[in-house]
GROMACS .gro file of C-alpha atoms in nm:
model
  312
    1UNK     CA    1  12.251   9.889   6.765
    2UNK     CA    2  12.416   9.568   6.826
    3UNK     CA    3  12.708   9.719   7.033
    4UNK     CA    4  12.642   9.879   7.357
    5UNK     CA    5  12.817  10.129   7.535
    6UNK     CA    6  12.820  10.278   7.872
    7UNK     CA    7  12.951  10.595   7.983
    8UNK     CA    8  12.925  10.820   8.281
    9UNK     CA    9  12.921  11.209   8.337
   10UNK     CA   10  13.139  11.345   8.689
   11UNK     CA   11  12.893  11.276   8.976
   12UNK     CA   12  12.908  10.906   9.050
   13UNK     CA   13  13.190  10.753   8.805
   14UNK     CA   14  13.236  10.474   9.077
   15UNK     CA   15  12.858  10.320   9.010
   16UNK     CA   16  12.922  10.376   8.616
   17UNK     CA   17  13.241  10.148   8.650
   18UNK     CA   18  13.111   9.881   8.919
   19UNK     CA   19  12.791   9.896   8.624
   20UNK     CA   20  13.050   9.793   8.354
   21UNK     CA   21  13.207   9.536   8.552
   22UNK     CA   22  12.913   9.351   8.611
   23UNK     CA   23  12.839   9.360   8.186
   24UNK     CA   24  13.159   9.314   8.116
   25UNK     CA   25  13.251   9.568   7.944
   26UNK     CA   26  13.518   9.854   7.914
   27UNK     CA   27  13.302  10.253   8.043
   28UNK     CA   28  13.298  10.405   7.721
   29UNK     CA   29  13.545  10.722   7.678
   30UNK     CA   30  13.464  11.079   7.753
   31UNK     CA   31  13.612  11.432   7.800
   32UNK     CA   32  13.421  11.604   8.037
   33UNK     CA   33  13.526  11.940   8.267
   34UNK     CA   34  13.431  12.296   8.290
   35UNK     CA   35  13.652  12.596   8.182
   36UNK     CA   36  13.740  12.849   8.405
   37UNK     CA   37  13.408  13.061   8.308
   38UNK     CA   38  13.172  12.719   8.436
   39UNK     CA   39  13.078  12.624   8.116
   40UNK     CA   40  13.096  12.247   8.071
   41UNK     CA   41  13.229  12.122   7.827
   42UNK     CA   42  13.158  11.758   7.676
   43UNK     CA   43  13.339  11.543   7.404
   44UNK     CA   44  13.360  11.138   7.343
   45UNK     CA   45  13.600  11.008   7.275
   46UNK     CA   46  13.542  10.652   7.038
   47UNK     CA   47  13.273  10.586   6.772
   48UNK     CA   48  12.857  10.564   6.891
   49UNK     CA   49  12.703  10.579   6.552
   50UNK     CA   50  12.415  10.372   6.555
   51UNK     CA   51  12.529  10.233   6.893
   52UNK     CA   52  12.307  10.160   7.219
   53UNK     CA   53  12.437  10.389   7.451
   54UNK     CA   54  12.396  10.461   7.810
   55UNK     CA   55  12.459  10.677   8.016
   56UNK     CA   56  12.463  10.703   8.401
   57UNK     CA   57  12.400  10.986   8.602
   58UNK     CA   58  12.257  11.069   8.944
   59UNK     CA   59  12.142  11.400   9.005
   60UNK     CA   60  12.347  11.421   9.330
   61UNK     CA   61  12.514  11.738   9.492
   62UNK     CA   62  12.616  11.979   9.302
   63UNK     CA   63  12.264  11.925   9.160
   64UNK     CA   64  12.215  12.169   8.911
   65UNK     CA   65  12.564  12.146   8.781
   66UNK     CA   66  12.514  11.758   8.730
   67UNK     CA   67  12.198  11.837   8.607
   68UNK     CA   68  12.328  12.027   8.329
   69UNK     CA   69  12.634  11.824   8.249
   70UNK     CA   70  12.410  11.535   8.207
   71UNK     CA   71  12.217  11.750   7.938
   72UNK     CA   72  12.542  11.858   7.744
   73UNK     CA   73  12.624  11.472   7.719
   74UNK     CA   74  12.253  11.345   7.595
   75UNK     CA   75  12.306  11.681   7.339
   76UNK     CA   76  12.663  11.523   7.257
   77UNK     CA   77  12.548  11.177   7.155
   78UNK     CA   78  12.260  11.256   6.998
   79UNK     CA   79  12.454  11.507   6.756
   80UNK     CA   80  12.694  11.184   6.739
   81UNK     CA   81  12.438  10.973   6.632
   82UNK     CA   82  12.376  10.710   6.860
   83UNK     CA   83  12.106  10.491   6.757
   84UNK     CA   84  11.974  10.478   7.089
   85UNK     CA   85  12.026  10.740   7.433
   86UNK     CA   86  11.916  10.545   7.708
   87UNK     CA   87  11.929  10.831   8.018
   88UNK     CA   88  12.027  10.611   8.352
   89UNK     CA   89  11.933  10.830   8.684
   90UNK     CA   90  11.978  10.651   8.980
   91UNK     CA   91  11.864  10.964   9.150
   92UNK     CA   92  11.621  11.168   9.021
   93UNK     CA   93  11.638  11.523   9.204
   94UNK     CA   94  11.343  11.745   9.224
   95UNK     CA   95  11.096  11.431   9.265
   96UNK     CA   96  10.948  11.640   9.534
   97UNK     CA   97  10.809  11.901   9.330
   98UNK     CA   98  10.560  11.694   9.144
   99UNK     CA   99  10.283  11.901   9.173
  100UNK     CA  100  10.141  12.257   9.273
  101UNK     CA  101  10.073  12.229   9.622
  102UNK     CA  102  10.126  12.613   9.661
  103UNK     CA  103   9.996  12.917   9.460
  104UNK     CA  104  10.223  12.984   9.169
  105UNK     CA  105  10.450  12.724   9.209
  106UNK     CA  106  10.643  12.511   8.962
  107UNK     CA  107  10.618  12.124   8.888
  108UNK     CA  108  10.976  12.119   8.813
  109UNK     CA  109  10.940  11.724   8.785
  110UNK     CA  110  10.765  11.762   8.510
  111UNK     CA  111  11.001  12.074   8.354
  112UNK     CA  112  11.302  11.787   8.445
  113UNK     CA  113  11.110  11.503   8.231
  114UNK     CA  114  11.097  11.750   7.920
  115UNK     CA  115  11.418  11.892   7.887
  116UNK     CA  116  11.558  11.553   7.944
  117UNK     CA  117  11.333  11.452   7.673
  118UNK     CA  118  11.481  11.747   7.429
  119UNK     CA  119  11.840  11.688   7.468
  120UNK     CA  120  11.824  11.346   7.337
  121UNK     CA  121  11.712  11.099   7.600
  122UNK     CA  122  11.514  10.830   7.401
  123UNK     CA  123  11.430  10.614   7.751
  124UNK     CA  124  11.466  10.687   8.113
  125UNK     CA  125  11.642  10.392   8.339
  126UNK     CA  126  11.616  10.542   8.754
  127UNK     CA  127  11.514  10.406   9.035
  128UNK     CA  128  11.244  10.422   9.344
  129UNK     CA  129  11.124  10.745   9.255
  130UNK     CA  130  11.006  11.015   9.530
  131UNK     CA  131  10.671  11.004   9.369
  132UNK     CA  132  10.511  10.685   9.132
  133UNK     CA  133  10.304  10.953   8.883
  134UNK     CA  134  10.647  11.117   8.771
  135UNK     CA  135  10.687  10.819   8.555
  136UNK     CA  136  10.375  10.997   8.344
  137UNK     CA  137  10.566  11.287   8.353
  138UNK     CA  138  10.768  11.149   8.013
  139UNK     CA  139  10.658  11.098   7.659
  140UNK     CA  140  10.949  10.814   7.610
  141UNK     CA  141  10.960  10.455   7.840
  142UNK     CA  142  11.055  10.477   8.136
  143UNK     CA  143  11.172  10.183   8.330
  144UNK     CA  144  11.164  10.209   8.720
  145UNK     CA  145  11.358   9.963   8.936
  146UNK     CA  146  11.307   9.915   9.316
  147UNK     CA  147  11.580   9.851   9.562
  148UNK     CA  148  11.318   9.705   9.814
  149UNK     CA  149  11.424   9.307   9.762
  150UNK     CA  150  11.780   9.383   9.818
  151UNK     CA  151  11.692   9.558  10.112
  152UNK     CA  152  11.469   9.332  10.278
  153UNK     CA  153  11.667   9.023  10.153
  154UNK     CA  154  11.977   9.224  10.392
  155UNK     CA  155  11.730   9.238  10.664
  156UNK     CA  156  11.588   8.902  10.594
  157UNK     CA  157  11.941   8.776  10.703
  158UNK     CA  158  12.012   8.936  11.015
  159UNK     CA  159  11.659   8.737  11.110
  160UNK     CA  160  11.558   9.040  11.336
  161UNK     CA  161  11.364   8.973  11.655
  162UNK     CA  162  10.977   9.043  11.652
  163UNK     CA  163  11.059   9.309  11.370
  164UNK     CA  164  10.767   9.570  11.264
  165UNK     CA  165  10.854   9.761  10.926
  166UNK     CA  166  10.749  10.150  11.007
  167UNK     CA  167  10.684  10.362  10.713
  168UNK     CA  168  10.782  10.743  10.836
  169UNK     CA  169  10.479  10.861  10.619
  170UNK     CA  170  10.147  10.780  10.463
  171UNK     CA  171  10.309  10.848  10.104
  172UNK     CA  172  10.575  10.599  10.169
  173UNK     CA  173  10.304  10.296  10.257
  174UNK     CA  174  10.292  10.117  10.008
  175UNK     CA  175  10.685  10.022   9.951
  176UNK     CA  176  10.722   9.964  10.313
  177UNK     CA  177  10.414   9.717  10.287
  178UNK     CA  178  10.567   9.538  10.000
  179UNK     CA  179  10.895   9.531  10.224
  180UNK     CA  180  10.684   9.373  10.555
  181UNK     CA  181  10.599   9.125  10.328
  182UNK     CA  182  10.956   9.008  10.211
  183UNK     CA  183  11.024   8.986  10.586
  184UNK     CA  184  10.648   8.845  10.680
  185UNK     CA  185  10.625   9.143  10.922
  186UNK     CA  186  10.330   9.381  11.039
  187UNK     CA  187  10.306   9.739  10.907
  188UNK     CA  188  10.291  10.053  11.119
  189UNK     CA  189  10.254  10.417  11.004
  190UNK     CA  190  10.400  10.710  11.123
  191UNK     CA  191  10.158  11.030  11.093
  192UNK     CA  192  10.350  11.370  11.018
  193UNK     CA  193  10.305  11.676  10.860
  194UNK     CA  194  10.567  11.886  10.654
  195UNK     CA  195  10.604  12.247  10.793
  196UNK     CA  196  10.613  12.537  10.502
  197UNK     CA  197  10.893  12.497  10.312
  198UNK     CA  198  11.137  12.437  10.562
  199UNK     CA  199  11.329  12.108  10.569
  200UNK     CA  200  11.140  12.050  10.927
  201UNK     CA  201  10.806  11.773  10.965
  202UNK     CA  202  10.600  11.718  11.273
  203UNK     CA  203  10.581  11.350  11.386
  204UNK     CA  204  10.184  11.333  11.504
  205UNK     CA  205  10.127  10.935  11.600
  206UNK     CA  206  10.206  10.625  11.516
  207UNK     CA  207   9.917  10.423  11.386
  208UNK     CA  208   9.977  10.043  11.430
  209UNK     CA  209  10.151   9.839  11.755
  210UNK     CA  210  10.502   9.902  11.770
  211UNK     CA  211  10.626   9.818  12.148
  212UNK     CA  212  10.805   9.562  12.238
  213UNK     CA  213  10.954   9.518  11.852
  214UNK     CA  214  11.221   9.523  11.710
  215UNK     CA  215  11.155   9.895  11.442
  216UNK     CA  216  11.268   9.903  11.088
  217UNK     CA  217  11.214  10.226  10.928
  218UNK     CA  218  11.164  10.265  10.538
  219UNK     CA  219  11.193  10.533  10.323
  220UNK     CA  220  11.252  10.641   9.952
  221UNK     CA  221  11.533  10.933  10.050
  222UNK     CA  222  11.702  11.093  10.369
  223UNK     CA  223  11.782  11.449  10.320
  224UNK     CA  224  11.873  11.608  10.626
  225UNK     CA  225  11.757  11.339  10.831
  226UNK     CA  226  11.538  11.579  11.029
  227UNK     CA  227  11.205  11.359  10.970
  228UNK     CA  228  11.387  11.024  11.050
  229UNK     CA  229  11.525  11.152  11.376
  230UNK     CA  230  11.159  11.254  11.501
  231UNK     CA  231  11.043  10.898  11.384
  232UNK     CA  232  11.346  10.731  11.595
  233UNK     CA  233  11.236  10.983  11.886
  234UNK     CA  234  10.818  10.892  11.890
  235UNK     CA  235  10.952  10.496  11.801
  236UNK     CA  236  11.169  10.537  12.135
  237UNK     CA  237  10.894  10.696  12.334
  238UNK     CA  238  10.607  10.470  12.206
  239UNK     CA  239  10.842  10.144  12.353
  240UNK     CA  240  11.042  10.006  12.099
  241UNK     CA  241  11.270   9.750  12.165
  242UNK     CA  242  11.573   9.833  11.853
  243UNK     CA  243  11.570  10.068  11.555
  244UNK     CA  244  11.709   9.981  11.229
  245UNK     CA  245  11.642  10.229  10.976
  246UNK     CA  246  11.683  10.176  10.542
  247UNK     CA  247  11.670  10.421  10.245
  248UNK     CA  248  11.740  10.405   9.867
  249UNK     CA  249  11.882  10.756   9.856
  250UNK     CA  250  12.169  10.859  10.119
  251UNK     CA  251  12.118  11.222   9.998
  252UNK     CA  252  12.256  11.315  10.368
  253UNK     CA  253  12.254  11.686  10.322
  254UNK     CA  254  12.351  11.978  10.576
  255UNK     CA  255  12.332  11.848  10.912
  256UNK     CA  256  12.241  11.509  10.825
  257UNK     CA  257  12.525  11.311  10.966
  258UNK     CA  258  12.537  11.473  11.269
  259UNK     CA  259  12.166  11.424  11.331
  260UNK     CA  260  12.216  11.036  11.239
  261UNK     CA  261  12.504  10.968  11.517
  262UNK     CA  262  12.258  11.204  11.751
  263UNK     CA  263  11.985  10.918  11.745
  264UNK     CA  264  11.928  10.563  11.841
  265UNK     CA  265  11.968  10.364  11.522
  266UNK     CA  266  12.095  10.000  11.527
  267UNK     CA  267  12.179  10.018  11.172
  268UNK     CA  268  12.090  10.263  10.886
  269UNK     CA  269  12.128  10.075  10.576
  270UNK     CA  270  12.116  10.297  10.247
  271UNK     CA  271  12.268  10.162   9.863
  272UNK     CA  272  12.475  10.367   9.636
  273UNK     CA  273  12.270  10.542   9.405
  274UNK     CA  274  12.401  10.825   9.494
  275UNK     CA  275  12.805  10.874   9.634
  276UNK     CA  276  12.831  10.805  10.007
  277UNK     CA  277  13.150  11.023  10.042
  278UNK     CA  278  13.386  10.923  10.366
  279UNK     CA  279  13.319  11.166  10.557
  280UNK     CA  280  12.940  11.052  10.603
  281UNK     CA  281  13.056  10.707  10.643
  282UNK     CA  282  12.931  10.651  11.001
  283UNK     CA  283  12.998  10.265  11.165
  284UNK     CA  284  12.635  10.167  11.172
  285UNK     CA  285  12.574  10.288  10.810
  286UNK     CA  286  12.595  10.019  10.590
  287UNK     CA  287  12.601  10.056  10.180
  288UNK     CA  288  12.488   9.844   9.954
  289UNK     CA  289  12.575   9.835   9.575
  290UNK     CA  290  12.297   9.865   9.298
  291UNK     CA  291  12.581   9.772   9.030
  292UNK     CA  292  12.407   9.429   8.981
  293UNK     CA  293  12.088   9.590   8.976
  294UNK     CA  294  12.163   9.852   8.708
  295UNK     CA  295  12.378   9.602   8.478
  296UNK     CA  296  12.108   9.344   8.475
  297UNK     CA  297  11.814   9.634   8.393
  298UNK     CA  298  12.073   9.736   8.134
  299UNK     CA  299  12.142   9.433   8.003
  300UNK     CA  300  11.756   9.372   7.976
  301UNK     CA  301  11.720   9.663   7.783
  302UNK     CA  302  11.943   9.578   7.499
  303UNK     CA  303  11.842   9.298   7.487
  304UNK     CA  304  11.489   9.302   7.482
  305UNK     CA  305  11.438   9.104   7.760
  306UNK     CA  306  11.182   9.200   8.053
  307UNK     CA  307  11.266   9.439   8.322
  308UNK     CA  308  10.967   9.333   8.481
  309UNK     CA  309  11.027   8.959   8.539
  310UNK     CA  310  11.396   9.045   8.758
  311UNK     CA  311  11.098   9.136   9.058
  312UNK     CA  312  10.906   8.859   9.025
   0.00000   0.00000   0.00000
């Protein structure tokens, strides 16, 4: 295992490559496409035998399809014998359904986690997951990175005025109290509550003094943007001076973008784990890259070296 090699599957080749840059290496060489019935097919294209391989993969729209493209290739290398399959997923879809909250439901975290497990993954590289207990969902490591000091170093430097970091639920409290404190700011707490399965959620208060300040809303994902618009809406009517708004996942689904240039945000400031096509490129969203991120957790890994020690 003393070379190691980086490929990527179709969703988000631009990350794999900005990934290689920053290691310095070529992205390895792969055949992938689907024949005309949608069956994917997979083939690489150089040497991994008893290599360190990894390989990068959001599970971004198309989900399923990615999903399942990123299985073939784990299948692929592990029938080529790489020594080691390290599975990198910037974005790791289905975080939501981490456990039965309904009658006869699935945990399809959980069914994700296996399968990944079967086809060959031998460690799992992602980032800010939905939910911290999927990381017991695996049976191999699984090393989870944060994108919290990039984002509050970003805020950190536009030195916002009287700035209060608003977390847009209880579950999301404790990375947007680790965020207040890179920016030494208070905490507030926005009270909702999820409707059915419907992508709708019912603001319900805001506990913690927010007028008068400057808002900065965290939050692991934006889907349709439905839940941050109510937040910008009860921010707005509780007083607020600005609101700047900051995700890991741009996910930015159905009416997302339209919702987002509805509202009052400053700034919504979001990273590249998953593609942030042009189309959803609005003037006061701003993207920063997790390249440098992912090649140094990368590098880490081959290494031996501590993942843990780049957050401290």
């Amino acid at each position: 295992m003393n070379e190691m090699k980086v490929f990527t599957g179709t969703a988000h080749p631009q990350l794999a490559r900005a990934v290689t840059e920053y290691l310095g290496i070529p992205l390895g060489q792969c055949e992938v496409f689907d024949f005309s019935n949608e069956n994917t097919f997979v083939r690489i294209l150089e040497n991994v035998r008893q290599r360190d391989v990894f390989v990068i993969q959001p599970f971004c729209s198309p989900v399923n399809h990615n999903i399942m493209e990123f299985l073939i290739m784990l299948d692929a290398f592990k029938r080529s014998s790489a020594g080691r399959i390290t599975a990198v997923v910037p974005y790791y879809a289905y975080a939501r359904t981490d456990k039965k909250d309904q009658p006869r439901v699935p945990i399809t975290a959980r069914l994700l986690a296996d399968v990944l497990s079967v086809a060959g993954a031998n460690r799992i590289l992602t980032m800010d997951l939905h939910a911290a207990q999927i990381q017991g969902f695996f049976n191999i490591p699984v090393d989870e990175l944060t994108a919290l000091n990039i984002l509050g170093n970003y805020f950190k430097e536009k030195t916002l005025s009287n700035p209060v970091v608003v977390a847009t639920d209880i579950g999301i409290t404790k990375r947007a109290r680790d965020l207040a404190a890179i920016l030494d700011a208070p905490l507030a707490i926005m009270e909702k509550r999820r409707i059915g399965n419907i992508d709708h959620a019912e603001t319900l208060n805001v506990i913690g003094e927010v007028e008068g300040k400057t808002a900065l809303t965290v939050d692991d994902e934006i889907d349709t943007a439905g839940s941050l618009v109510s937040v910008v809406s009860t921010l707005e009517k509780q007083g607020v001076k600005d609101v700047y708004s900051c995700c890991t996942h741009p996910i930015f689904s159905g009416p997302a973008i339209e919702r987002i240039a509805s509202c009052r945000i400053k700034e919504l400031v979001v990273t590249d784990t998953v593609p942030v096509k042009d189309g959803k490129k609005l003037h006061n969203i701003t993207v920063l890259s997790m390249a440098p991120l992912l090649g140094e957790a990368i590098h880490r890994i081959h290494t031996g070296l501590s993942i843990g020690a780049m957050f401290e």
